[in-house]
Amino acid sequence: MRSLLNKTLSRFLVCTVAIFILTTPVFFLLTKYFYAEDMIDIIEAVQLGTSIPPIDLERDIMVGMMLQFLLIFLVLSLALFIMMRFITHRLWLPFDDTLRKTEQFNLAQSTVPQFQKTEIKEFVRFNNSLAKLMQKDKEIYCIQKEFTENASHELQTPISIIRSKLDLLMQEELDERSMSLVSDLYDLNTRMEHLNRNLLLLAKIENSQYTEMEEVDLGNFIREAMPTYNVLHSDLNISFFDQRTCHVVHKVNTILLSCLLNNLVVNTIRHTAAMDGEIRLLLCDSCFAVSNPADGVSLDARTLFHRFSADDTKAAGNGLGLSIVKAICDYHGWRVQYAFEENHHVFSVHFSLLNSSNSCV
C-alpha cells in the first residue's frame, strides 16, 4: 500500500522516462544537424581544400540551448498532460466511486455502502473513516427513529385514556362551572393530541421516512380537495384558480402533499380577518400560492416558519403548521415564501429553487 503522492510521482517519472526514450531520435537529429553541422562543414572544407566557412559559435550555442529547452519543455508538458488526462484519472477512480456512493447514501438504507477497494493509503483511510461515520449515523438514526415512535405511542395511550375519562365526565350531570372546566380540559387534550401527531410527523419528515414518491398532477390534486374545504368551511369563499400554461406534474409523496395543502389552507382560515373573506388558491407553472385577507398587520416572515413561533401560536393551532409546511417543501426541494401584498397574506410554494421576481398572486 502506497501513498497518493508517491504513487503519483512514480507514475509521472515512468511516463516522463518513457516519453524521453521515445523522443531520443529527435535529440539525435538535433545533435546531428545542428551541433555537428559546423564540424561537418569544416571537415568537408579541409578535405576539399577550400576555405573554412565562418562560424558564429555564440549564436549556435544560444540557438541550440533554446531548441533543447523547448524540446525538453514539450516532452515534460506531454508527460504531464498524459498523466493528468489518463493516469491520474485512473488513480482517482476509487475516490469518485466513494463520492458517488456517499451522495446516494440514505440513512433509511438497510446497509452501509461498500466502497471500491484501492491500494492508495489515503483513500483506504478515508473510506474506513467514512464507513464508520455512516454506520454510527445509521445507528443513531435507528435509535432516534425508535425513540420517536415509542414516545409517540406512549404519549398517545394516556391521551386516549384522558379523552375517554373526559367523555364519561361530560355525560354526567355537572354544573356550569364544572362543565366549563371539563370542556377546557377536553380542548387541551385535543391540542396535545394534535401536537403529538404533528411532532411525530416532523420527525418522520426530517428522518426521510416518507420514501414512496409518485408523479402527481397538482391541479387535479387540488381540485379533488376543494369540495372538502368548501363543506367544512361553508362560511368562507374558497376558490381555486389554475393559471398554468403547461402541464405541471411533480414527483411527490402524496401523503405529505395533502398535509402541506391542508396546513396552508387551515393556516389561512385561522388568519382570515373577516369570516366572509375570500381565500384564493392559485396554481401556475412555477409555484402554488394561497392568499387571504388580513387585518392590516403583516406577519413576521423571519420567525414565521419556526416551530412555536409567536404569530402561529397566538391562533388556535399548536404552532407547528407552518413548520410542517417548510419541512415538506425542503423534503421535496421546493421553497416556501411569505409576502404581505395589498392587505393580503400570501404564502407561495415555488417548485424551482431559483429566485423569481414575479409573484404568483
Short mmCIF file of C-alpha atoms in Angstrom, two decimals:
data_model
loop_
_atom_site.label_atom_id
_atom_site.label_comp_id
_atom_site.label_asym_id
_atom_site.label_seq_id
_atom_site.Cartn_x
_atom_site.Cartn_y
_atom_site.Cartn_z
CA MET A 1 0.00 0.00 0.00
CA ARG A 2 1.46 3.33 -1.09
CA SER A 3 0.59 6.96 -0.52
CA LEU A 4 -1.13 9.01 -3.18
CA LEU A 5 1.85 11.37 -3.52
CA ASN A 6 4.39 8.58 -4.02
CA LYS A 7 2.19 6.76 -6.48
CA THR A 8 1.56 9.94 -8.48
CA LEU A 9 5.26 10.84 -8.58
CA SER A 10 6.26 7.33 -9.61
CA ARG A 11 3.70 7.33 -12.41
CA PHE A 12 4.92 10.74 -13.55
CA LEU A 13 8.55 9.62 -13.57
CA VAL A 14 7.72 6.45 -15.51
CA CYS A 15 5.70 8.46 -18.01
CA THR A 16 8.48 11.05 -18.40
CA VAL A 17 11.20 8.42 -18.91
CA ALA A 18 9.07 6.62 -21.48
CA ILE A 19 8.49 9.83 -23.44
CA PHE A 20 12.19 10.76 -23.28
CA ILE A 21 13.06 7.33 -24.69
CA LEU A 22 10.51 7.76 -27.47
CA THR A 23 11.91 11.22 -28.31
CA THR A 24 15.54 10.05 -28.40
CA PRO A 25 15.57 10.15 -32.24
CA VAL A 26 14.56 13.81 -32.07
CA PHE A 27 17.52 14.62 -29.80
CA PHE A 28 19.78 12.63 -32.13
CA LEU A 29 18.64 14.59 -35.17
CA LEU A 30 19.03 17.87 -33.26
CA THR A 31 22.62 17.00 -32.34
CA LYS A 32 23.50 15.72 -35.81
CA TYR A 33 22.07 18.53 -37.90
CA PHE A 34 22.69 21.46 -35.58
CA TYR A 35 25.60 20.96 -33.19
CA ALA A 36 27.67 18.74 -35.57
CA GLU A 37 26.73 20.73 -38.66
CA ASP A 38 29.60 23.25 -38.32
CA MET A 39 32.11 20.49 -37.63
CA ILE A 40 30.95 18.59 -40.71
CA ASP A 41 31.32 21.74 -42.85
CA ILE A 42 34.88 22.31 -41.57
CA ILE A 43 35.90 18.70 -42.25
CA GLU A 44 34.48 18.84 -45.76
CA ALA A 45 36.26 22.17 -46.44
CA VAL A 46 39.61 20.74 -45.32
CA GLN A 47 39.13 17.62 -47.40
CA LEU A 48 38.24 19.66 -50.48
CA GLY A 49 40.98 22.24 -49.86
CA THR A 50 38.54 25.13 -49.79
CA SER A 51 38.38 27.97 -47.31
CA ILE A 52 36.88 27.26 -43.90
CA PRO A 53 33.39 28.77 -43.63
CA PRO A 54 32.75 31.41 -40.92
CA ILE A 55 31.40 30.09 -37.62
CA ASP A 56 29.27 32.08 -35.14
CA LEU A 57 29.87 29.92 -32.07
CA GLU A 58 27.94 32.06 -29.55
CA ARG A 59 24.89 32.22 -31.79
CA ASP A 60 24.94 28.49 -32.39
CA ILE A 61 25.23 27.76 -28.67
CA MET A 62 22.36 30.13 -27.83
CA VAL A 63 20.06 28.75 -30.52
CA GLY A 64 20.97 25.18 -29.58
CA MET A 65 20.19 25.80 -25.91
CA MET A 66 16.84 27.35 -26.80
CA LEU A 67 15.96 24.40 -29.01
CA GLN A 68 16.95 21.95 -26.29
CA PHE A 69 14.96 23.81 -23.63
CA LEU A 70 11.97 23.95 -25.95
CA LEU A 71 12.18 20.25 -26.70
CA ILE A 72 12.56 19.32 -23.02
CA PHE A 73 9.62 21.59 -22.14
CA LEU A 74 7.46 19.92 -24.79
CA VAL A 75 8.43 16.47 -23.54
CA LEU A 76 7.64 17.34 -19.90
CA SER A 77 4.37 19.03 -20.90
CA LEU A 78 3.35 15.98 -22.90
CA ALA A 79 4.22 13.72 -19.98
CA LEU A 80 2.23 15.90 -17.59
CA PHE A 81 -0.76 16.01 -19.94
CA ILE A 82 -0.80 12.24 -20.39
CA MET A 83 -0.50 11.70 -16.65
CA MET A 84 -3.27 14.19 -15.77
CA ARG A 85 -5.57 13.04 -18.55
CA PHE A 86 -5.27 9.28 -18.23
CA ILE A 87 -3.10 8.07 -15.37
CA THR A 88 -4.34 10.45 -12.65
CA HIS A 89 -7.94 9.80 -13.68
CA ARG A 90 -7.42 6.11 -13.01
CA LEU A 91 -5.79 6.86 -9.66
CA TRP A 92 -8.83 8.86 -8.54
CA LEU A 93 -11.44 6.34 -9.67
CA PRO A 94 -11.83 4.91 -6.12
CA PHE A 95 -12.44 8.42 -4.79
CA ASP A 96 -15.07 9.07 -7.47
CA ASP A 97 -16.76 5.81 -6.51
CA THR A 98 -16.76 6.82 -2.84
CA LEU A 99 -18.14 10.26 -3.66
CA ARG A 100 -20.93 8.82 -5.83
CA LYS A 101 -21.99 6.29 -3.19
CA THR A 102 -21.85 8.94 -0.46
CA GLU A 103 -24.15 11.23 -2.46
CA GLN A 104 -26.61 8.36 -2.95
CA PHE A 105 -26.45 7.21 0.68
CA ASN A 106 -29.64 7.43 2.70
CA LEU A 107 -29.94 6.70 6.40
CA ALA A 108 -33.07 4.68 5.68
CA GLN A 109 -30.99 2.16 3.71
CA SER A 110 -30.56 -1.27 5.25
CA THR A 111 -26.78 -1.38 4.84
CA VAL A 112 -23.81 0.95 4.59
CA PRO A 113 -22.41 1.09 1.02
CA GLN A 114 -19.32 -0.95 0.20
CA PHE A 115 -16.60 1.23 -1.29
CA GLN A 116 -14.29 0.18 -4.10
CA LYS A 117 -11.07 -1.48 -2.95
CA THR A 118 -7.89 0.51 -3.52
CA GLU A 119 -4.17 0.29 -2.79
CA ILE A 120 -3.81 4.02 -2.07
CA LYS A 121 -3.25 4.58 1.64
CA GLU A 122 -5.14 7.89 1.91
CA PHE A 123 -8.21 6.52 0.12
CA VAL A 124 -8.26 3.43 2.36
CA ARG A 125 -8.17 5.62 5.48
CA PHE A 126 -10.84 7.91 4.04
CA ASN A 127 -13.15 5.00 3.12
CA ASN A 128 -12.73 3.35 6.52
CA SER A 129 -13.43 6.60 8.38
CA LEU A 130 -16.42 7.36 6.19
CA ALA A 131 -17.83 3.84 6.61
CA LYS A 132 -17.51 4.11 10.41
CA LEU A 133 -19.18 7.52 10.37
CA MET A 134 -22.05 6.24 8.20
CA GLN A 135 -22.52 3.21 10.43
CA LYS A 136 -22.57 5.39 13.55
CA ASP A 137 -25.03 7.85 11.98
CA LYS A 138 -27.23 4.94 10.92
CA GLU A 139 -27.25 3.55 14.46
CA ILE A 140 -28.13 6.98 15.87
CA TYR A 141 -30.85 7.32 13.22
CA CYS A 142 -32.36 3.94 14.16
CA ILE A 143 -32.26 4.82 17.87
CA GLN A 144 -33.86 8.20 17.22
CA LYS A 145 -36.49 6.65 14.96
CA GLU A 146 -37.34 4.01 17.54
CA PHE A 147 -37.45 6.60 20.32
CA THR A 148 -39.74 8.87 18.30
CA GLU A 149 -42.15 6.05 17.51
CA ASN A 150 -42.13 4.76 21.09
CA ALA A 151 -42.55 8.24 22.56
CA SER A 152 -45.47 8.96 20.26
CA HIS A 153 -47.09 5.64 21.10
CA GLU A 154 -46.57 6.04 24.85
CA LEU A 155 -47.94 9.59 24.75
CA GLN A 156 -50.94 8.56 22.68
CA THR A 157 -52.02 6.00 25.28
CA PRO A 158 -52.54 8.42 28.22
CA ILE A 159 -54.02 10.99 25.85
CA SER A 160 -56.63 8.45 24.74
CA ILE A 161 -57.32 7.48 28.37
CA ILE A 162 -57.79 11.12 29.34
CA ARG A 163 -60.14 11.62 26.40
CA SER A 164 -62.27 8.61 27.38
CA LYS A 165 -62.43 9.80 31.01
CA LEU A 166 -63.47 13.27 29.89
CA ASP A 167 -66.15 11.75 27.66
CA LEU A 168 -67.53 9.93 30.70
CA LEU A 169 -67.47 13.12 32.76
CA MET A 170 -69.29 15.07 30.07
CA GLN A 171 -72.09 12.50 30.16
CA GLU A 172 -72.65 13.21 33.86
CA GLU A 173 -74.91 15.94 35.16
CA LEU A 174 -72.47 18.72 36.00
CA ASP A 175 -73.00 22.30 36.99
CA GLU A 176 -72.00 25.06 34.59
CA ARG A 177 -68.60 25.68 36.21
CA SER A 178 -67.64 22.01 36.20
CA MET A 179 -68.80 21.60 32.62
CA SER A 180 -66.67 24.58 31.60
CA LEU A 181 -63.61 23.06 33.28
CA VAL A 182 -64.19 19.68 31.62
CA SER A 183 -64.64 21.39 28.26
CA ASP A 184 -61.36 23.28 28.71
CA LEU A 185 -59.58 20.06 29.64
CA TYR A 186 -61.08 18.37 26.59
CA ASP A 187 -59.79 21.15 24.34
CA LEU A 188 -56.33 20.97 25.92
CA ASN A 189 -56.26 17.21 25.49
CA THR A 190 -57.22 17.59 21.83
CA ARG A 191 -54.49 20.17 21.38
CA MET A 192 -51.98 17.82 23.00
CA GLU A 193 -53.07 15.01 20.68
CA HIS A 194 -52.58 17.21 17.62
CA LEU A 195 -49.23 18.40 18.97
CA ASN A 196 -48.04 14.83 19.47
CA ARG A 197 -49.14 13.85 15.96
CA ASN A 198 -47.51 16.89 14.36
CA LEU A 199 -44.22 16.43 16.21
CA LEU A 200 -44.14 12.81 15.07
CA LEU A 201 -44.84 13.95 11.50
CA LEU A 202 -41.98 16.46 11.65
CA ALA A 203 -39.62 13.82 12.99
CA LYS A 204 -40.56 11.41 10.19
CA ILE A 205 -40.06 14.09 7.54
CA GLU A 206 -36.68 15.12 8.91
CA ASN A 207 -35.63 11.46 9.09
CA SER A 208 -36.68 10.93 5.44
CA GLN A 209 -39.12 8.15 6.30
CA TYR A 210 -41.55 9.08 3.51
CA THR A 211 -39.76 7.35 0.65
CA GLU A 212 -42.71 6.48 -1.60
CA MET A 213 -42.87 9.00 -4.44
CA GLU A 214 -45.21 9.20 -7.42
CA GLU A 215 -45.99 11.61 -10.23
CA VAL A 216 -48.97 13.83 -9.41
CA ASP A 217 -50.83 16.48 -11.37
CA LEU A 218 -51.07 19.27 -8.81
CA GLY A 219 -54.09 20.84 -10.49
CA ASN A 220 -56.17 17.67 -10.26
CA PHE A 221 -54.93 17.04 -6.72
CA ILE A 222 -56.08 20.48 -5.54
CA ARG A 223 -59.44 20.20 -7.35
CA GLU A 224 -60.17 16.91 -5.59
CA ALA A 225 -59.55 18.56 -2.21
CA MET A 226 -61.68 21.67 -2.87
CA PRO A 227 -65.11 20.11 -2.07
CA THR A 228 -63.85 19.08 1.37
CA TYR A 229 -62.70 22.61 2.19
CA ASN A 230 -65.95 24.15 0.96
CA VAL A 231 -68.06 21.75 3.04
CA LEU A 232 -66.03 22.16 6.24
CA HIS A 233 -65.80 25.95 5.87
CA SER A 234 -69.01 26.92 4.13
CA ASP A 235 -68.91 30.39 5.72
CA LEU A 236 -65.80 31.23 3.67
CA ASN A 237 -65.40 31.72 -0.05
CA ILE A 238 -62.57 29.35 -1.01
CA SER A 239 -61.74 29.45 -4.71
CA PHE A 240 -59.10 27.80 -6.89
CA PHE A 241 -57.55 29.38 -10.00
CA ASP A 242 -55.50 27.29 -12.40
CA GLN A 243 -53.32 29.64 -14.47
CA ARG A 244 -50.88 27.09 -15.85
CA THR A 245 -49.69 27.38 -19.41
CA CYS A 246 -48.27 23.85 -19.35
CA HIS A 247 -48.99 20.54 -17.65
CA VAL A 248 -47.47 20.62 -14.15
CA VAL A 249 -46.54 17.16 -12.89
CA HIS A 250 -44.20 16.59 -9.94
CA LYS A 251 -42.80 13.52 -8.27
CA VAL A 252 -44.05 13.84 -4.71
CA ASN A 253 -45.21 11.91 -1.69
CA THR A 254 -49.00 12.22 -1.80
CA ILE A 255 -49.38 11.98 1.99
CA LEU A 256 -47.01 14.91 2.51
CA LEU A 257 -48.55 16.86 -0.37
CA SER A 258 -52.01 16.51 1.19
CA CYS A 259 -50.59 17.55 4.56
CA LEU A 260 -48.91 20.61 3.00
CA LEU A 261 -52.11 21.70 1.28
CA ASN A 262 -54.22 21.18 4.41
CA ASN A 263 -51.83 23.12 6.63
CA LEU A 264 -51.66 26.05 4.23
CA VAL A 265 -55.44 26.25 3.87
CA VAL A 266 -56.09 25.82 7.60
CA ASN A 267 -53.49 28.48 8.39
CA THR A 268 -55.13 30.97 6.01
CA ILE A 269 -58.54 30.24 7.53
CA ARG A 270 -57.22 30.97 11.02
CA HIS A 271 -55.64 34.24 9.92
CA THR A 272 -58.52 35.47 7.75
CA ALA A 273 -59.65 38.82 9.14
CA ALA A 274 -63.31 38.68 8.02
CA MET A 275 -65.34 35.49 8.19
CA ASP A 276 -66.84 36.30 4.81
CA GLY A 277 -63.40 36.90 3.28
CA GLU A 278 -62.17 35.16 0.16
CA ILE A 279 -59.38 32.60 0.28
CA ARG A 280 -57.68 32.16 -3.08
CA LEU A 281 -55.68 29.15 -4.18
CA LEU A 282 -53.65 29.77 -7.32
CA LEU A 283 -51.52 27.38 -9.34
CA CYS A 284 -49.13 28.49 -12.07
CA ASP A 285 -46.23 26.86 -13.86
CA SER A 286 -43.59 27.67 -11.26
CA CYS A 287 -45.45 27.97 -7.97
CA PHE A 288 -48.58 27.42 -5.91
CA ALA A 289 -49.96 30.20 -3.69
CA VAL A 290 -52.63 30.69 -1.04
CA SER A 291 -53.83 34.19 -0.11
CA ASN A 292 -56.34 35.52 2.40
CA PRO A 293 -57.45 38.99 3.60
CA ALA A 294 -55.53 40.40 6.57
CA ASP A 295 -56.31 42.85 9.34
CA GLY A 296 -53.71 45.34 8.12
CA VAL A 297 -50.79 43.80 10.03
CA SER A 298 -48.05 41.77 8.37
CA LEU A 299 -46.72 38.57 9.94
CA ASP A 300 -43.07 38.26 10.96
CA ALA A 301 -41.50 36.45 8.00
CA ARG A 302 -38.24 35.88 9.90
CA THR A 303 -39.78 33.55 12.50
CA LEU A 304 -42.99 32.57 10.76
CA PHE A 305 -41.78 29.11 9.74
CA HIS A 306 -40.05 28.36 13.04
CA ARG A 307 -41.58 25.92 15.47
CA PHE A 308 -43.95 27.50 18.00
CA SER A 309 -43.49 30.98 16.52
CA ALA A 310 -45.46 33.79 18.15
CA ASP A 311 -47.56 34.53 15.07
CA ASP A 312 -48.57 30.89 14.78
CA THR A 313 -49.20 30.01 18.42
CA LYS A 314 -51.45 33.01 19.02
CA ALA A 315 -54.00 31.37 16.75
CA ALA A 316 -55.97 28.23 17.55
CA GLY A 317 -53.22 25.94 16.27
CA ASN A 318 -50.27 24.41 18.08
CA GLY A 319 -47.56 26.45 16.36
CA LEU A 320 -46.33 23.66 14.09
CA GLY A 321 -48.45 24.07 10.95
CA LEU A 322 -46.08 26.31 9.01
CA SER A 323 -43.05 24.42 10.32
CA ILE A 324 -44.53 21.29 8.78
CA VAL A 325 -45.13 23.18 5.52
CA LYS A 326 -41.48 24.25 5.38
CA ALA A 327 -40.24 20.76 6.24
CA ILE A 328 -42.34 19.24 3.44
CA CYS A 329 -41.09 21.86 0.97
CA ASP A 330 -37.48 21.23 1.96
CA TYR A 331 -38.05 17.49 1.61
CA HIS A 332 -39.22 17.93 -2.00
CA GLY A 333 -36.62 20.58 -2.87
CA TRP A 334 -39.19 23.38 -3.00
CA ARG A 335 -39.11 26.85 -1.43
CA VAL A 336 -41.91 28.35 0.68
CA GLN A 337 -42.22 32.12 0.95
CA TYR A 338 -44.46 34.63 2.75
CA ALA A 339 -45.44 38.07 1.44
CA PHE A 340 -47.83 40.82 2.54
CA GLU A 341 -49.46 42.34 -0.55
CA GLU A 342 -52.45 44.69 -0.73
CA ASN A 343 -53.60 43.80 2.80
CA HIS A 344 -53.41 40.08 1.99
CA HIS A 345 -51.28 37.33 3.48
CA VAL A 346 -49.71 35.38 0.61
CA PHE A 347 -48.00 32.02 1.12
CA SER A 348 -46.34 30.70 -2.03
CA VAL A 349 -44.58 27.41 -2.70
CA HIS A 350 -42.03 27.70 -5.51
CA PHE A 351 -41.28 24.47 -7.32
CA SER A 352 -37.94 25.82 -8.55
CA LEU A 353 -35.16 26.76 -6.13
CA LEU A 354 -34.24 29.71 -8.33
CA ASN A 355 -35.47 33.03 -7.03
CA SER A 356 -38.26 34.55 -9.06
CA SER A 357 -39.11 38.21 -9.26
CA ASN A 358 -42.62 37.56 -10.50
CA SER A 359 -45.39 36.97 -7.95
CA CYS A 360 -47.80 34.11 -8.15
CA VAL A 361 -50.74 36.18 -6.98
#
